[in-house]
Amino acid sequence: MSVAANSGKLQPLDLGDELYPFAIQDQYTVPDRDDLRDINGSSVLYRGGEFGGIDTFAHLPYANCYNPEFFEKEDFDIAIVGAPFDAGTSYRPGTRFGPSGIRLGSRRLAPAYSVYRKNFNPYKNWAKIVDCGDPPVTPLDNRIALDQIYRAERAIRKHSTTKKNPNKNPKVFTLGGDHTITLPAIKAAYENYGKITVIHFDSHLDTWNPYYFGGNVTDYQSLNHGTYLHWAHEKGYIGDNSIHAAIRGPYPGPQDVEHDNDCGFDRILARDIDKIGAEGVIKRIKERIGDLNSPIYITVDVDSMDPAFTPATGTVEPGGWTSRELLTVLDGLEGLNIIGGDVVEVSPPYDNAEITSLVAAQVADSIISLMIIKDE
């Protein structure tokens, strides 16, 4: 088989008779050695780097988000940040690998236009979206780790936004991490917006009083992925019009619902979707919130879905929503003022065929889309 001379010009390559059956045509045109268009993302098949390049969420550009020297120079409207933390989990660990798993699950998102929203692509819209990567998070001390996540989220919100953005601060979406990471994320958002309304998709309440949850706990133990919403209420970060959805996990004690009410939450149970449908769930969420322009944070634990759809999570509970049902509810929340959000409890060591990571990436895509639609 002859080989084309590398002369800097397009040269025919004769595949020869023995390889002809494997070729669409008997000659292949070798690109010029300085032609880098396919390497730089013009290839349709590879969708601009689907199988190559640095693994950022949906192939977004990477930004230096934590250096104060860049707060004014590096402007963006929405930031993706990873929180590789799982020291607050009470059952299966592994969510420290969640951010990288979700990014891998997002590789096919970037070039896509929605089949449900006409001519809408969140990554080719008015908003400049970047991936800030993961701040260094120690696995050895919860107090330091959660403070690192808080300081990173706070730094991101100090950046300038683009001229197209009606808001003065970027919105932040976080890839977890176990659910404890929602507390430092809400704390950073609170500093910009005041009290936050939380829409919480989960199989568990996560408002448990830490001194009942397990008993005999130290202050160090009292903050974990089942108590962070309790602390968000205690610290005054959230309002009294928050709501859970997809709840079905057993309550540790009979006082849990009363304490949940005290923390400012109402509840939509997992099986309620069978009675009122996705539209009914959407309606109840909006009615609970009341003022749709108030600052809202959406947090999604992937265990809100059934283990058939998200097997790789820390505390699995049978009887959850399908991924389609959750995405339908999320997409139905158009018009809300979403200032932040997260998807958490993805534990790649328990995943199979990237099922959970793929779903989590789609959840992130839906919530990011809500941020963009509101400010169009």
XYZ file of C-alpha atoms in Angstrom:
376
model
C 0.000 0.000 0.000
C 1.453 3.336 -0.985
C 1.739 6.194 1.494
C 1.088 9.820 0.542
C 4.088 12.085 0.578
C 3.837 14.729 3.303
C 4.387 17.732 1.090
C 2.098 20.145 2.908
C -0.625 19.776 0.268
C -3.639 17.481 0.040
C -2.380 14.110 -1.187
C -4.319 11.014 -2.264
C -3.697 7.830 -0.275
C -4.187 4.577 -2.187
C -5.652 2.001 0.173
C -4.942 -0.858 -2.189
C -7.185 -3.696 -3.275
C -6.844 -5.630 -0.034
C -8.396 -2.815 2.070
C -10.899 -1.518 -0.456
C -13.900 -3.408 1.029
C -13.410 -1.467 4.276
C -13.443 1.937 2.597
C -16.318 4.027 1.308
C -14.039 5.163 -1.485
C -10.705 3.883 -2.683
C -8.785 7.035 -1.907
C -8.490 9.085 1.280
C -7.497 12.744 1.156
C -4.936 13.537 3.818
C -5.389 17.055 5.311
C -2.546 19.506 5.065
C -0.241 19.118 8.046
C -1.070 22.672 9.166
C -4.837 22.208 8.797
C -6.100 21.962 12.415
C -9.798 22.651 11.940
C -10.927 19.206 13.069
C -8.514 19.308 16.027
C -10.012 22.636 17.138
C -13.578 21.406 17.167
C -15.082 21.698 13.699
C -15.650 17.961 13.442
C -19.347 17.101 13.420
C -18.825 13.533 14.604
C -16.792 14.480 17.617
C -19.016 17.416 18.530
C -16.153 19.762 19.197
C -14.223 17.466 21.499
C -16.677 14.910 22.832
C -13.906 12.388 23.221
C -10.957 14.688 23.736
C -9.717 17.790 25.479
C -10.013 18.752 29.137
C -13.101 17.379 30.873
C -15.128 20.442 31.757
C -18.893 20.358 32.138
C -20.452 20.267 28.645
C -17.089 21.355 27.163
C -17.448 24.802 28.700
C -14.360 27.005 28.901
C -12.344 26.782 32.084
C -12.042 29.965 34.151
C -9.739 31.040 36.959
C -12.426 31.730 39.547
C -10.594 31.810 42.884
C -7.807 34.342 42.333
C -8.852 37.831 43.536
C -6.781 39.364 40.731
C -9.295 37.938 38.250
C -12.529 39.044 39.976
C -12.878 42.024 37.635
C -10.979 40.619 34.634
C -12.726 37.228 34.344
C -16.406 37.940 33.795
C -19.141 35.337 33.400
C -22.842 34.898 34.109
C -23.107 31.307 35.311
C -20.364 29.210 36.853
C -20.106 25.457 37.306
C -18.049 24.339 40.290
C -17.303 20.918 41.732
C -17.424 20.072 45.430
C -15.498 16.775 45.841
C -16.648 15.998 49.374
C -18.171 12.887 50.940
C -17.177 13.061 54.604
C -20.758 13.907 55.615
C -22.363 10.776 54.236
C -23.955 8.214 56.534
C -23.995 5.153 54.270
C -22.133 4.559 50.988
C -19.206 6.939 50.364
C -17.679 7.824 47.010
C -19.346 11.133 46.163
C -15.987 12.907 46.325
C -15.680 11.518 42.793
C -19.102 12.872 41.826
C -17.964 16.104 40.121
C -15.628 14.281 37.755
C -18.270 11.623 37.067
C -20.931 14.222 36.236
C -18.542 16.069 33.942
C -17.900 12.836 32.059
C -21.657 12.299 31.864
C -22.061 15.755 30.301
C -19.823 15.183 27.288
C -22.725 15.087 24.808
C -24.577 18.157 26.098
C -22.714 21.120 24.615
C -23.812 21.243 20.968
C -27.388 20.168 21.560
C -30.606 22.099 21.074
C -33.560 21.073 23.232
C -36.295 18.965 21.671
C -38.750 20.483 24.177
C -37.879 24.176 23.720
C -37.801 25.524 20.190
C -34.406 26.849 19.064
C -33.052 26.791 22.617
C -29.497 25.803 23.497
C -28.350 26.970 26.956
C -24.705 26.910 25.882
C -25.265 29.082 22.807
C -27.441 31.734 24.385
C -26.973 35.142 26.011
C -25.182 33.838 29.118
C -21.454 33.273 29.354
C -21.065 29.981 31.222
C -17.741 28.704 32.549
C -16.427 25.759 34.534
C -14.378 26.789 37.564
C -13.117 23.279 38.185
C -12.918 21.913 41.737
C -11.349 23.863 44.581
C -8.921 21.835 46.708
C -11.015 20.138 49.399
C -9.327 18.245 52.202
C -10.699 14.749 52.908
C -9.346 14.822 56.465
C -11.347 17.481 58.306
C -15.008 18.295 57.601
C -14.782 21.749 59.124
C -11.916 22.815 56.894
C -13.383 21.109 53.807
C -16.774 22.786 54.081
C -15.118 26.131 54.724
C -13.023 25.648 51.586
C -16.188 25.017 49.571
C -17.845 28.092 51.090
C -14.873 30.347 50.347
C -14.662 29.034 46.784
C -18.391 29.678 46.164
C -18.081 33.113 47.737
C -15.134 33.952 45.482
C -17.048 32.884 42.364
C -19.926 35.221 43.211
C -17.468 38.144 43.484
C -16.707 38.046 39.760
C -18.146 40.532 37.308
C -20.941 39.539 34.946
C -21.200 40.322 31.250
C -23.044 43.358 29.924
C -25.967 41.165 28.846
C -26.611 40.038 32.413
C -29.327 41.913 34.364
C -27.795 40.607 37.631
C -24.681 42.005 39.291
C -23.467 38.621 40.534
C -22.901 35.351 38.666
C -25.182 32.433 39.391
C -23.515 29.237 40.556
C -24.314 25.602 39.930
C -22.469 23.026 42.052
C -21.629 19.422 41.243
C -21.551 17.350 44.444
C -20.309 15.839 46.604
C -22.622 14.566 49.311
C -25.560 16.747 50.266
C -23.714 18.519 53.064
C -22.158 20.767 50.412
C -25.493 22.541 49.935
C -25.009 24.413 53.225
C -21.836 26.320 52.232
C -23.352 26.952 48.781
C -26.502 28.462 50.315
C -24.422 30.471 52.784
C -22.465 32.072 49.932
C -25.690 32.815 48.024
C -27.304 34.300 51.144
C -24.517 36.873 51.363
C -25.596 38.212 47.953
C -29.370 37.768 48.042
C -30.528 37.552 51.650
C -32.866 34.726 52.658
C -33.149 31.969 50.079
C -36.145 29.795 49.174
C -35.075 26.164 48.754
C -36.687 23.639 46.406
C -35.310 20.333 47.599
C -35.672 17.127 45.556
C -34.737 14.187 47.746
C -36.019 10.965 49.226
C -35.142 12.271 52.725
C -36.069 15.434 54.612
C -32.495 16.475 55.511
C -33.851 18.824 58.180
C -33.240 16.321 60.939
C -32.305 17.680 64.307
C -28.718 16.440 64.663
C -29.157 15.702 68.355
C -31.954 13.260 67.584
C -30.456 11.936 64.361
C -28.260 9.122 65.687
C -28.020 10.481 69.209
C -24.959 11.240 71.330
C -23.336 13.267 68.568
C -20.619 15.850 68.956
C -20.854 19.286 67.401
C -18.373 18.068 64.805
C -20.694 15.211 63.818
C -23.830 17.312 63.937
C -23.369 18.714 60.428
C -23.845 16.016 57.805
C -25.901 15.169 54.730
C -29.049 14.646 56.813
C -28.895 17.837 58.889
C -27.613 20.643 56.646
C -31.100 22.101 56.046
C -31.647 22.188 59.801
C -28.510 24.309 60.069
C -29.482 26.474 57.089
C -32.653 27.336 59.012
C -30.848 27.796 62.328
C -28.368 30.187 60.717
C -31.169 32.193 59.089
C -30.126 31.519 55.484
C -33.499 30.230 54.224
C -37.070 31.481 54.290
C -40.215 29.781 55.560
C -41.647 28.988 52.110
C -39.320 26.150 51.102
C -40.467 22.739 49.899
C -39.313 19.146 49.508
C -40.342 16.872 46.629
C -40.083 13.090 46.066
C -39.887 12.366 49.800
C -40.260 8.695 50.728
C -37.399 7.742 53.089
C -38.404 6.625 56.576
C -38.385 9.199 59.356
C -35.933 8.520 62.200
C -38.530 9.715 64.718
C -42.160 10.893 65.023
C -41.061 14.474 65.689
C -39.381 14.853 62.291
C -42.351 16.306 60.381
C -43.004 18.861 63.112
C -39.349 19.873 63.092
C -39.439 20.035 59.299
C -42.370 22.451 59.525
C -40.400 24.549 62.009
C -37.550 24.712 59.487
C -39.909 26.297 56.941
C -40.617 23.316 54.666
C -43.647 21.647 53.174
C -43.512 18.190 51.585
C -44.515 16.526 48.325
C -44.241 12.772 48.741
C -42.917 10.523 46.001
C -46.279 8.822 45.410
C -48.082 12.153 45.119
C -46.958 12.262 41.498
C -49.171 9.224 40.865
C -52.178 11.166 42.169
C -51.653 14.682 40.806
C -49.137 14.135 38.010
C -46.111 16.205 37.116
C -48.251 19.274 36.398
C -49.783 19.012 39.844
C -46.352 18.811 41.436
C -45.182 21.888 39.506
C -48.294 23.795 40.567
C -47.819 22.917 44.244
C -44.183 24.014 44.171
C -45.033 27.379 42.630
C -47.947 27.939 45.002
C -45.714 27.179 47.978
C -43.058 29.645 46.843
C -45.537 32.453 46.221
C -43.246 35.229 45.019
C -41.603 33.683 41.940
C -39.103 36.543 41.776
C -37.665 35.769 45.196
C -34.169 34.204 45.167
C -34.540 30.444 44.787
C -32.024 27.635 45.162
C -32.783 24.210 43.639
C -30.960 21.247 45.128
C -31.357 17.762 43.668
C -30.247 14.594 45.409
C -30.180 11.890 42.767
C -31.839 9.537 45.255
C -35.039 11.494 44.563
C -35.171 9.147 41.581
C -35.645 5.416 41.806
C -32.478 3.272 42.073
C -33.353 1.866 38.640
C -32.417 5.284 37.217
C -29.717 6.376 39.676
C -28.156 3.309 41.312
C -24.889 5.059 42.203
C -25.862 7.068 45.229
C -25.175 7.031 48.939
C -28.547 6.190 50.500
C -30.813 4.442 48.025
C -34.570 4.275 48.592
C -36.871 2.200 46.344
C -40.048 3.733 44.951
C -38.652 6.982 43.588
C -39.484 9.047 40.544
C -38.322 8.163 37.068
C -35.673 10.392 35.535
C -38.279 11.562 33.017
C -40.667 12.607 35.800
C -37.999 14.599 37.625
C -36.808 16.324 34.444
C -40.411 17.147 33.510
C -40.960 18.789 36.892
C -37.686 20.716 36.690
C -38.377 21.979 33.168
C -41.840 23.047 34.318
C -40.370 25.516 36.802
C -39.799 28.208 34.157
C -40.247 31.716 35.463
C -38.597 31.145 38.830
C -35.639 33.289 39.864
C -33.056 30.526 40.241
C -29.875 32.054 41.692
C -28.082 28.794 42.442
C -28.438 25.065 42.491
C -26.735 21.736 42.732
C -26.969 18.048 41.935
C -25.475 15.815 44.597
C -24.905 12.304 45.952
C -23.483 10.850 42.722
C -21.102 8.056 43.747
C -19.338 6.795 40.589
C -17.827 3.697 42.264
C -21.374 2.292 42.422
C -22.360 3.341 38.911
C -23.055 1.045 35.988
C -22.606 2.250 32.391
C -22.529 5.854 33.700
C -26.304 5.736 34.258
C -26.274 7.989 37.318
C -23.683 10.410 35.946
C -25.662 10.849 32.726
C -28.873 11.588 34.602
C -27.110 14.011 36.957
C -25.629 15.897 33.997
C -29.105 16.221 32.480
C -30.466 17.511 35.804
C -27.731 20.145 35.825
C -28.592 21.053 32.237
C -32.257 21.584 33.169
C -31.497 23.847 36.132
C -28.917 25.881 34.191
C -31.547 26.305 31.466
C -33.987 27.728 34.025
C -31.378 30.328 35.012
C -30.968 31.422 31.395
C -34.658 31.458 30.466
C -35.556 33.678 33.424
C -33.126 36.399 32.327
C -33.636 36.200 28.539
